[in-house]
Coordinates of C-alpha atoms (C1' of nucleotides) in Angstrom, one line a residue:
Chain A
M870 CA -34.4 5.7 -15.4
K871 CA -31.6 5.6 -13.6
S872 CA -29.7 2.2 -13.2
T873 CA -28.1 1.2 -10.0
I874 CA -26.5 -1.8 -8.4
P875 CA -29.5 -4.2 -7.4
D876 CA -27.6 -5.3 -4.0
T877 CA -26.3 -2.1 -3.2
G878 CA -29.3 0.5 -4.5
V879 CA -25.7 2.5 -5.6
P880 CA -26.9 4.9 -8.1
I881 CA -24.1 4.7 -10.8
T882 CA -22.7 8.7 -11.5
P883 CA -19.5 8.7 -12.8
P884 CA -17.8 10.7 -10.7
A885 CA -15.5 13.7 -13.0
T886 CA -12.2 13.2 -13.7
N887 CA -9.8 13.5 -10.7
G888 CA -7.7 16.9 -11.3
G889 CA -5.6 17.3 -8.2
D890 CA -4.0 14.4 -8.0
R891 CA -2.1 14.4 -4.0
Q892 CA -0.1 11.1 -3.4
E893 CA 0.0 9.6 -6.3
N894 CA 3.2 10.5 -8.9
R895 CA 2.9 10.4 -12.5
H896 CA 0.0 7.3 -13.0
E897 CA -2.2 10.0 -13.8
A898 CA -0.8 9.0 -17.3
S899 CA -1.9 5.2 -17.9
L900 CA -5.3 4.4 -17.4
H901 CA -5.0 1.8 -14.8
G902 CA -3.3 4.9 -12.9
E903 CA -6.2 7.0 -13.8
I904 CA -9.2 4.6 -13.2
L905 CA -7.3 3.9 -9.8
L906 CA -7.2 7.8 -8.5
R907 CA -10.8 8.2 -9.3
L908 CA -11.8 5.3 -7.8
R909 CA -10.2 5.8 -4.3
D910 CA -11.4 9.5 -4.7
Y911 CA -15.0 7.6 -5.4
V912 CA -14.5 5.1 -2.3
V913 CA -12.9 8.0 0.2
E914 CA -15.7 9.8 -0.4
G915 CA -18.3 7.5 0.5
N916 CA -20.0 6.5 -2.6
I917 CA -20.3 3.1 -1.6
P918 CA -22.1 1.8 1.9
D919 CA -20.1 0.0 4.0
G920 CA -19.2 -3.2 3.8
A921 CA -20.9 -3.7 0.5
R922 CA -20.1 -4.8 -2.3
V923 CA -17.4 -3.5 -5.5
P924 CA -19.1 -5.3 -8.4
E925 CA -16.4 -4.6 -10.9
R926 CA -19.1 -5.0 -14.1
Q927 CA -20.6 -1.9 -12.8
L928 CA -17.6 0.1 -12.7
C929 CA -16.2 -0.7 -15.6
E930 CA -19.5 0.8 -17.5
M931 CA -19.2 3.6 -15.1
F932 CA -16.2 4.5 -16.0
G933 CA -16.2 2.9 -19.3
I934 CA -13.1 0.7 -19.3
S935 CA -12.3 -3.2 -19.5
R936 CA -11.9 -5.0 -16.4
T937 CA -8.6 -5.3 -16.8
P938 CA -7.5 -1.5 -15.5
L939 CA -9.8 -1.6 -13.1
R940 CA -9.0 -4.9 -11.3
E941 CA -5.2 -3.6 -11.0
A942 CA -6.8 -0.8 -9.4
L943 CA -9.1 -2.6 -6.7
K944 CA -5.5 -4.4 -6.1
V945 CA -3.9 -1.6 -4.9
L946 CA -6.5 -0.2 -3.1
A947 CA -7.1 -3.1 -1.2
A948 CA -3.5 -3.2 -0.3
E949 CA -4.2 0.4 0.7
G950 CA -7.2 -0.9 3.4
L951 CA -9.8 1.0 1.9
I952 CA -11.1 -2.6 0.4
E953 CA -11.0 -6.1 1.0
L954 CA -11.3 -9.0 -2.1
L955 CA -12.8 -11.9 -1.3
P956 CA -11.5 -15.0 -2.8
N957 CA -14.2 -15.4 -5.8
R958 CA -16.2 -13.7 -4.8
G959 CA -15.4 -10.2 -5.7
A960 CA -14.1 -6.7 -3.1
R961 CA -15.8 -5.1 -1.0
I962 CA -15.7 -1.9 1.3
R963 CA -14.0 -2.4 4.0
Q964 CA -16.5 -2.9 7.1
L965 CA -13.6 -0.9 9.7
S966 CA -14.6 -1.8 13.5
Q967 CA -14.4 0.3 16.4
R968 CA -11.6 -1.7 17.3
D969 CA -10.1 -0.6 13.8
L970 CA -11.0 3.0 14.2
E971 CA -9.2 3.3 17.7
E972 CA -6.2 2.0 15.8
L973 CA -6.0 4.2 13.0
F974 CA -6.3 7.0 15.3
D975 CA -3.6 5.9 17.0
V976 CA -1.5 5.2 14.3
M977 CA -2.4 8.5 12.9
A978 CA -1.5 10.2 16.4
G979 CA 2.0 8.8 16.4
L980 CA 2.5 9.3 12.7
E981 CA 1.4 12.9 14.2
S982 CA 3.9 13.1 16.8
L983 CA 6.7 11.9 14.8
A984 CA 6.0 14.4 12.3
G985 CA 5.9 17.1 15.2
R986 CA 9.6 15.7 16.4
L987 CA 10.6 16.3 13.3
A988 CA 9.7 19.5 12.2
C989 CA 11.3 20.8 15.3
E990 CA 14.2 20.2 13.6
A991 CA 13.9 21.6 10.5
I992 CA 11.2 24.1 10.5
T993 CA 11.2 27.6 9.9
D994 CA 10.1 30.7 11.2
E995 CA 7.8 32.0 7.9
E996 CA 6.7 28.1 8.7
I997 CA 5.6 29.0 12.2
S998 CA 4.2 32.6 11.8
A999 CA 1.9 30.5 8.7
I1000 CA 0.6 27.8 11.7
E1001 CA 0.0 30.9 13.8
Q1002 CA -2.0 32.3 10.8
L1003 CA -3.5 29.3 10.7
H1004 CA -4.2 29.0 14.4
Y1005 CA -6.3 32.4 15.0
E1006 CA -7.9 31.9 11.4
M1007 CA -9.6 28.6 13.4
Y1008 CA -9.9 30.7 16.2
G1009 CA -12.1 32.7 14.6
H1010 CA -14.2 29.8 13.2
Y1011 CA -14.3 28.9 17.2
L1012 CA -16.0 32.1 17.8
H1013 CA -18.0 31.9 14.7
R1014 CA -19.8 28.2 15.4
D1015 CA -18.5 27.5 12.2
M1016 CA -17.9 24.1 12.1
H1017 CA -17.0 23.7 8.9
G1018 CA -14.5 26.8 8.5
Y1019 CA -13.2 25.3 11.8
F1020 CA -12.7 21.9 10.9
Q1021 CA -10.4 22.7 7.8
A1022 CA -7.9 25.3 9.4
N1023 CA -7.4 22.4 11.7
Q1024 CA -6.8 20.1 8.8
R1025 CA -4.7 22.4 7.0
I1026 CA -2.1 23.1 10.4
H1027 CA -1.9 19.3 11.1
E1028 CA -1.0 19.0 7.6
S1029 CA 1.7 22.0 7.8
I1030 CA 3.3 19.9 10.5
V1031 CA 3.5 16.8 8.5
A1032 CA 4.3 18.8 5.7
A1033 CA 7.4 20.7 8.2
A1034 CA 8.6 17.1 8.9
R1035 CA 10.4 17.1 5.3
N1036 CA 9.3 13.7 5.0
E1037 CA 7.6 12.5 1.9
T1038 CA 8.2 8.8 3.1
L1039 CA 6.1 10.1 5.7
K1040 CA 3.4 12.3 4.2
T1041 CA 2.3 9.5 2.2
A1042 CA 2.0 6.8 4.5
Y1043 CA -0.2 10.1 6.5
A1044 CA -2.4 10.7 3.2
N1045 CA -3.1 7.0 3.4
F1046 CA -4.2 6.6 6.9
A1047 CA -5.9 9.6 7.0
G1048 CA -7.8 8.3 3.2
R1049 CA -9.3 6.2 5.4
I1050 CA -10.5 7.2 8.4
R1051 CA -11.8 10.5 6.2
R1052 CA -14.1 7.5 4.6
V1053 CA -16.1 7.2 8.0
R1054 CA -15.9 10.6 8.5
Y1055 CA -17.6 11.3 5.3
S1056 CA -20.4 8.0 6.3
A1057 CA -20.6 9.2 9.6
N1058 CA -20.7 12.8 9.9
F1059 CA -18.5 13.8 12.5
A1060 CA -20.2 16.8 15.0
R1061 CA -17.8 17.6 17.7
K1062 CA -18.7 18.3 20.8
R1063 CA -18.9 22.1 22.1
Q1064 CA -16.7 20.9 25.6
R1065 CA -14.2 19.2 23.2
W1066 CA -13.6 22.2 21.3
A1067 CA -12.1 24.4 24.0
E1068 CA -10.0 21.5 25.1
A1069 CA -8.8 21.2 21.8
M1070 CA -8.3 24.9 21.3
R1071 CA -6.0 24.7 24.2
E1072 CA -4.4 21.9 23.1
H1073 CA -3.4 23.5 19.7
E1074 CA -1.8 26.4 21.9
A1075 CA -0.2 24.4 23.8
I1076 CA 1.2 22.8 20.5
L1077 CA 2.1 26.0 18.8
D1078 CA 3.9 26.9 22.5
A1079 CA 6.2 24.0 22.1
L1080 CA 6.8 24.3 18.6
R1081 CA 7.9 28.4 19.0
R1082 CA 10.5 26.4 21.4
R1083 CA 10.9 23.2 19.2
A1084 CA 10.9 21.5 22.6
A1085 CA 10.6 17.8 20.3
S1086 CA 9.6 15.6 23.0
E1087 CA 7.8 17.7 24.6
L1088 CA 5.5 18.6 21.3
S1089 CA 5.7 14.7 20.2
D1090 CA 3.5 13.7 23.7
I1091 CA 1.6 16.9 23.5
L1092 CA 0.2 15.4 19.7
F1093 CA 0.1 12.1 20.4
Q1094 CA -2.3 13.6 23.6
H1095 CA -3.9 15.5 21.0
L1096 CA -4.9 12.8 18.4
R1097 CA -5.8 10.5 21.1
N1098 CA -8.6 12.9 22.9
K1099 CA -10.0 13.0 19.3
R1100 CA -9.8 9.4 19.1
T1101 CA -11.8 9.5 22.0
A1102 CA -14.6 11.8 21.3
A1103 CA -15.0 10.5 17.8
I1104 CA -16.0 7.1 19.3
E1105 CA -18.0 8.2 21.4
H1106 CA -19.5 10.1 18.3
L1107 CA -20.2 6.8 16.1
A1108 CA -21.2 4.5 19.8
E1109 CA -24.0 7.6 20.1
S1110 CA -25.0 7.3 16.4
E1111 CA -25.2 3.5 16.7
D1112 CA -29.2 4.0 17.8
D1113 CA -30.4 5.5 15.0
A1114 CA -28.5 3.8 12.2
P1115 CA -27.6 0.1 13.4
A1116 CA -24.7 -1.8 11.4
A1117 CA -25.1 -3.5 8.4
P1118 CA -26.1 -7.4 8.0
Chain B
M300 CA 22.7 -23.6 -20.6
K301 CA 20.6 -21.3 -17.5
S302 CA 18.8 -18.4 -19.3
T303 CA 19.7 -15.5 -18.2
I304 CA 17.7 -11.8 -18.1
P305 CA 20.1 -9.6 -20.5
D306 CA 19.2 -6.1 -19.3
T307 CA 19.8 -6.8 -15.7
G308 CA 21.8 -10.5 -15.8
V309 CA 19.5 -11.8 -12.6
P310 CA 19.5 -15.7 -12.6
I311 CA 16.2 -17.2 -13.3
T312 CA 15.8 -19.2 -10.5
P313 CA 12.2 -19.9 -9.5
P314 CA 12.0 -19.3 -5.0
A315 CA 10.2 -22.1 -3.3
T316 CA 6.9 -21.1 -2.7
N317 CA 6.5 -19.3 0.3
G318 CA 5.4 -21.3 3.4
G319 CA 5.4 -18.4 6.1
D320 CA 3.0 -15.5 5.3
R321 CA 3.7 -12.4 7.2
Q322 CA 1.2 -10.0 6.3
E323 CA -1.4 -11.4 3.9
N324 CA -4.0 -12.5 5.2
R325 CA -5.9 -14.9 3.0
H326 CA -4.0 -14.3 -0.6
E327 CA -3.0 -17.7 -0.6
A328 CA -5.9 -18.7 -2.0
S329 CA -6.0 -17.0 -5.2
L330 CA -2.7 -17.0 -7.5
H331 CA -2.5 -13.3 -7.9
G332 CA -2.0 -13.4 -4.2
E333 CA -0.2 -16.4 -4.5
I334 CA 2.2 -14.8 -7.0
L335 CA 2.3 -11.8 -5.0
L336 CA 3.7 -13.1 -1.9
R337 CA 6.7 -15.2 -3.9
L338 CA 7.5 -11.9 -5.5
R339 CA 8.2 -9.5 -2.6
D340 CA 10.1 -11.8 -0.7
Y341 CA 11.9 -12.7 -4.2
V342 CA 12.5 -8.9 -4.7
V343 CA 13.3 -8.0 -0.5
E344 CA 15.3 -10.5 -0.7
G345 CA 17.3 -8.4 -2.8
N346 CA 17.8 -11.0 -5.7
I347 CA 17.4 -8.2 -8.5
P348 CA 20.3 -5.4 -8.3
D349 CA 18.8 -1.7 -7.5
G350 CA 16.9 -0.2 -9.9
A351 CA 17.5 -3.2 -12.0
R352 CA 14.2 -4.0 -15.0
V353 CA 11.6 -6.2 -13.8
P354 CA 10.1 -7.6 -17.1
E355 CA 6.8 -9.1 -16.7
R356 CA 7.8 -12.1 -19.3
Q357 CA 10.7 -13.4 -17.9
L358 CA 9.1 -13.4 -14.6
C359 CA 6.2 -14.8 -15.9
E360 CA 8.0 -18.3 -17.2
M361 CA 9.4 -18.5 -14.1
F362 CA 6.5 -18.4 -12.4
G363 CA 4.8 -20.3 -14.9
I364 CA 1.7 -18.2 -15.4
S365 CA 0.1 -15.3 -17.5
R366 CA 0.7 -11.9 -17.3
T367 CA -2.5 -11.1 -16.1
P368 CA -2.3 -12.2 -12.2
L369 CA 1.8 -10.8 -12.3
R370 CA 0.5 -7.6 -13.2
E371 CA -1.8 -7.3 -10.4
A372 CA 0.5 -8.6 -8.2
L373 CA 3.5 -5.4 -9.7
K374 CA 0.8 -2.7 -8.8
V375 CA 0.4 -3.5 -5.5
L376 CA 3.9 -3.9 -4.9
A377 CA 4.6 -0.6 -6.8
A378 CA 1.5 0.6 -3.9
E379 CA 4.0 -0.9 -1.0
G380 CA 7.1 1.0 -2.6
L381 CA 9.0 -1.7 -3.2
I382 CA 9.2 -1.4 -7.3
E383 CA 7.9 1.6 -9.2
L384 CA 6.1 1.3 -12.3
L385 CA 7.4 4.3 -15.0
P386 CA 4.8 4.3 -17.9
N387 CA 4.8 2.4 -20.9
R388 CA 8.0 1.6 -20.0
G389 CA 7.3 -1.3 -17.3
A390 CA 8.9 -1.7 -13.9
R391 CA 12.3 -0.9 -12.2
I392 CA 13.2 -2.0 -8.7
R393 CA 13.0 1.0 -6.5
Q394 CA 16.2 2.6 -5.8
L395 CA 16.4 4.2 -2.5
S396 CA 18.7 7.3 -2.3
Q397 CA 20.1 8.0 1.1
R398 CA 17.7 10.4 1.6
D399 CA 15.1 7.4 0.8
L400 CA 16.8 5.2 3.7
E401 CA 16.6 8.4 6.1
E402 CA 13.0 9.1 5.6
L403 CA 12.5 5.2 6.2
F404 CA 14.4 4.8 9.4
D405 CA 13.1 8.3 10.5
V406 CA 9.5 6.4 10.1
M407 CA 10.4 2.9 11.8
A408 CA 11.4 5.4 14.8
G409 CA 8.2 7.0 14.7
L410 CA 6.7 3.1 14.5
E411 CA 8.5 2.3 16.9
S412 CA 8.4 4.8 19.6
L413 CA 4.6 4.5 18.7
A414 CA 4.4 1.3 19.8
G415 CA 6.6 2.1 23.0
R416 CA 4.1 4.5 24.1
L417 CA 1.0 2.0 23.4
A418 CA 2.4 -1.1 24.7
C419 CA 3.2 0.8 28.2
E420 CA -0.8 0.6 28.4
A421 CA -1.1 -3.0 28.0
I422 CA 1.5 -5.0 28.0
T423 CA 1.8 -8.0 30.4
D424 CA 4.8 -8.7 33.3
E425 CA 4.5 -11.8 31.4
E426 CA 5.8 -10.0 28.0
I427 CA 8.0 -8.4 29.8
S428 CA 9.5 -10.6 31.2
A429 CA 9.7 -12.7 27.7
I430 CA 11.8 -9.4 26.4
E431 CA 14.5 -9.5 29.1
Q432 CA 15.1 -13.2 28.4
L433 CA 15.7 -12.3 24.9
H434 CA 17.7 -9.1 26.2
Y435 CA 20.1 -11.6 28.1
E436 CA 20.2 -14.0 25.0
M437 CA 21.3 -10.6 22.9
Y438 CA 23.8 -9.6 25.4
G439 CA 25.3 -13.4 25.2
H440 CA 25.3 -13.1 21.8
Y441 CA 26.9 -9.9 22.1
L442 CA 30.1 -11.3 24.5
H443 CA 30.5 -13.8 21.7
R444 CA 30.6 -11.3 19.2
D445 CA 28.0 -13.0 17.1
M446 CA 26.4 -10.3 15.0
H447 CA 23.8 -12.7 13.8
G448 CA 22.4 -14.2 16.6
Y449 CA 22.5 -10.8 18.1
F450 CA 20.5 -9.2 15.1
Q451 CA 17.5 -11.9 15.5
A452 CA 17.6 -11.3 18.6
N453 CA 17.5 -7.8 18.4
Q454 CA 15.0 -8.0 16.1
R455 CA 12.6 -10.1 17.5
I456 CA 13.0 -7.5 20.5
H457 CA 11.5 -5.1 18.5
E458 CA 9.0 -7.0 16.9
S459 CA 7.6 -8.2 20.4
I460 CA 7.7 -4.3 21.6
V461 CA 5.3 -3.7 18.2
A462 CA 3.6 -6.9 19.3
A463 CA 2.3 -5.8 22.7
A464 CA 1.1 -2.3 21.3
R465 CA -2.3 -4.4 20.6
N466 CA -2.2 -2.7 16.8
E467 CA -2.6 -4.6 13.9
T468 CA -2.5 -1.8 11.8
L469 CA 0.4 -0.5 13.3
K470 CA 1.9 -4.1 12.9
T471 CA 1.5 -4.2 9.2
A472 CA 2.3 -0.9 8.7
Y473 CA 5.1 -1.7 10.4
A474 CA 6.1 -5.0 8.5
N475 CA 5.9 -3.3 5.7
F476 CA 8.4 -0.4 6.2
A477 CA 10.6 -3.3 7.6
G478 CA 10.1 -4.8 4.4
R479 CA 11.5 -2.1 2.6
I480 CA 14.9 -1.7 4.8
R481 CA 15.0 -5.1 5.0
R482 CA 16.0 -5.2 1.1
V483 CA 18.4 -3.0 1.4
R484 CA 19.8 -4.6 4.5
Y485 CA 20.1 -7.9 2.0
S486 CA 22.3 -6.1 -0.6
A487 CA 24.8 -3.9 1.1
N488 CA 25.3 -6.8 4.0
F489 CA 25.6 -4.2 7.3
A490 CA 28.3 -4.8 9.7
R491 CA 28.0 -2.9 12.6
K492 CA 30.7 -1.2 14.1
R493 CA 32.2 -2.5 18.0
Q494 CA 32.1 0.9 19.5
R495 CA 28.1 1.2 18.0
W496 CA 26.9 -2.2 19.7
A497 CA 27.8 -0.9 23.3
E498 CA 25.8 2.0 23.1
A499 CA 23.2 0.0 21.3
M500 CA 23.4 -2.4 24.6
R501 CA 23.2 0.0 26.9
E502 CA 20.1 2.1 24.7
H503 CA 18.0 -1.4 25.2
E504 CA 18.9 -1.7 28.8
A505 CA 17.4 1.8 29.0
I506 CA 14.1 0.9 26.7
L507 CA 13.6 -2.6 29.4
D508 CA 13.9 0.2 32.1
A509 CA 11.2 2.4 31.1
L510 CA 9.3 -1.1 30.0
R511 CA 9.4 -2.4 33.5
R512 CA 8.3 1.2 34.9
R513 CA 5.6 1.5 31.9
A514 CA 6.9 5.3 31.3
A515 CA 5.0 5.7 27.8
S516 CA 6.6 8.8 26.3
E517 CA 10.1 8.3 28.4
L518 CA 9.9 4.7 26.3
S519 CA 8.8 6.5 23.3
D520 CA 11.5 9.2 23.5
I521 CA 14.4 6.3 23.8
L522 CA 13.1 4.1 20.8
F523 CA 13.5 6.8 18.7
Q524 CA 16.0 8.0 19.4
H525 CA 18.0 4.0 19.2
L526 CA 16.6 4.4 16.3
R527 CA 17.7 7.3 15.3
N528 CA 21.0 5.7 16.2
K529 CA 20.5 3.2 14.3
R530 CA 19.9 5.3 11.4
T531 CA 23.2 7.5 11.7
A532 CA 25.1 4.2 11.6
A533 CA 23.3 2.1 9.1
I534 CA 23.9 5.9 6.7
E535 CA 27.5 5.7 7.8
H536 CA 28.5 2.4 6.6
L537 CA 26.6 2.6 3.5
A538 CA 28.6 5.9 2.9
E539 CA 31.6 4.2 3.3
S540 CA 30.9 1.2 1.3
E541 CA 29.9 3.4 -1.6
D542 CA 33.9 3.6 -2.3
D543 CA 34.2 -0.1 -3.7
A544 CA 30.6 -0.1 -4.9
P545 CA 30.2 3.0 -6.7
A546 CA 26.1 3.9 -7.1
A547 CA 24.4 2.2 -10.4
P548 CA 24.4 4.2 -13.7
Chain C
dA1315 C1' -46.7 -22.2 2.4
dT1316 C1' -41.7 -23.9 3.2
dG1317 C1' -37.4 -26.3 2.4
dA1318 C1' -34.3 -28.7 -0.5
dC1319 C1' -31.8 -29.9 -4.7
dA1320 C1' -30.6 -28.8 -9.3
dA1321 C1' -30.0 -25.8 -13.2
dA1322 C1' -29.6 -21.3 -15.1
dA1323 C1' -27.6 -17.0 -14.8
dA1324 C1' -23.5 -13.7 -13.0
dA1325 C1' -19.6 -12.9 -11.9
dT1326 C1' -15.1 -14.0 -10.4
dG1327 C1' -9.8 -15.3 -11.9
dA1328 C1' -7.0 -16.1 -15.6
dA1329 C1' -5.0 -16.4 -20.1
dT1330 C1' -5.0 -14.9 -24.6
dG1331 C1' -4.7 -11.1 -28.6
dC1332 C1' -4.4 -6.8 -30.3
dA1333 C1' -2.3 -2.0 -31.0
dA1334 C1' 0.3 1.2 -29.3
dA1335 C1' 4.8 2.8 -27.4
dA1336 C1' 9.9 1.9 -26.3
dT1337 C1' 13.9 -0.4 -27.4
dG1338 C1' 17.8 -2.0 -29.9
dG1339 C1' 20.6 -2.2 -34.8
dC1340 C1' 21.6 -0.9 -38.9
dC1341 C1' 22.9 2.6 -42.0
dA1342 C1' 23.9 7.2 -44.0
dA1343 C1' 25.5 11.3 -43.1
dC1344 C1' 29.0 14.7 -41.3
Chain D
dG1089 C1' 34.6 8.0 -35.5
dT1090 C1' 31.0 9.7 -33.8
dT1091 C1' 26.4 11.3 -34.7
dG1092 C1' 21.1 11.1 -36.1
dG1093 C1' 17.7 9.2 -38.3
dC1094 C1' 14.7 4.9 -39.9
dC1095 C1' 12.7 0.5 -39.8
dA1096 C1' 12.6 -4.6 -37.2
dT1097 C1' 12.1 -6.3 -32.8
dT1098 C1' 10.3 -6.2 -28.1
dT1099 C1' 7.8 -5.1 -24.5
dT1100 C1' 3.9 -2.8 -22.2
dG1101 C1' -1.2 -1.5 -21.9
dC1102 C1' -5.5 -2.8 -22.8
dA1103 C1' -9.4 -5.4 -24.7
dT1104 C1' -11.4 -10.0 -25.1
dT1105 C1' -12.3 -14.6 -24.6
dC1106 C1' -12.0 -18.8 -21.9
dA1107 C1' -13.0 -21.7 -17.2
dT1108 C1' -14.5 -22.2 -13.2
dT1109 C1' -16.7 -20.6 -9.4
dT1110 C1' -20.9 -18.6 -6.7
dT1111 C1' -25.1 -17.3 -6.5
dT1112 C1' -30.2 -16.5 -8.3
dT1113 C1' -33.8 -19.0 -10.0
dG1114 C1' -37.2 -22.8 -10.6
dT1115 C1' -39.4 -26.5 -9.3
dC1116 C1' -40.3 -30.0 -6.6
dA1117 C1' -41.6 -32.8 -2.4
dT1118 C1' -42.9 -32.6 1.8

DNA sequence: ATGACAAAAAATGAATGCAAAATGGCCAAC
DNA sequence: GTTGGCCATTTTGCATTCATTTTTTGTCAT
């Protein structure tokens, strides 16, 4: 006797309270902030299908709160681009078109490219060593065909570069866009091509090389191209998986 | 007998309803959307001093609405980084430290750099001609020492490049960050140095040149450096003007 | 059986009400 | 004269309520 959202069939399973907040500062104090964090994770993790309605009432009883703080959180999520609010017709999970995805990847590419440029100005030898460490770790996962481990190491490398840029504003913006993409990744489980793996490894080595030499604009170029290639791979993958799972009505 | 906000001395002058909405889509339909647009402009135009409290109640009677839609708008503005919400202590205009400004300028530099890169892939000859037109116009203002006209032409050039990137996501993000900086510009009236003018003109010519040749990574470098120089000029100017107007308590 | 229309039901948008926290003032004590 | 604590007022946060719009459902006619 599990209650579901009739329209979408989404099971109402209250997710555990968020422990590790990433970009919000002290919003966990107030209720709407707490809700914001939980709801954002809930959406990012893909618990609600693309384009589905996000009924206030259901979410209210799911979180055990009234509509006021929830609506505040919805407005913020809409501003972040995760959902969209149709006047008098409630919130829907924002359906990303292929074009939207391309745009998002390009913006991410621009931000990482910038991060690399800035990192060259401020990164320490220790930080580079740490990234090298991650690189070798990633290489190990690559050899063992461990996609999950590879992904994690890869993500940590990119996060390290962003962190080395010493720019909190950039870091926040990066996290925001990353969240939008992650939602898609959760839904359509990216399986990367073998061939792309080898390429990506080579690119990562070039990244490390440029980083060691603090070659700012060169690193900027490489990072942009690296993300561009990622974009192409992702788009191709999505185009393929559209066969078995056609777009929502 | 003009009522004022006691704490801050902000005169309550209801701004006219916003005619030209820029980044929001159809939010003008609902009341909270309307309020969002008006309040954002009100804040961006610098009508409330840095770090001052933004009392809900005053704003409510100023806009003639209840607190619910206003609070929703405040949450969004906080997410955009224009204000900050202290738990149980209301909203304050976000005070940007010098470091914050530097970070913002760098992110803007990264976004414009990206815009240039992308523009090289898609820009038409007609669009380049239009930018050249703006460039000559700007040159005229430069010769006549018309700072306002120069500024406007300059801004339109940069906006044209962003538009030529054919990326709505980028455009929105760009507008967002530009708004945060514009607030500062309104408060502390940037007066650009003569010497910097000549430099900027040269840089703009280099930009045009790279754009004509569709030299993506070169343009990317130039644009980044151009914005970096802008940043330096702005920071210096702020540092100087701190003498007569010390920081808020 | 199907389509259109109308009424009921539900959901959204905004306003109000209420409890808790913070701000400010006042007085006493040092 | 300054400092510290106590109480009144204000303000914030959230729940509840009211009004309007949308969506569903039921009925009837074709």
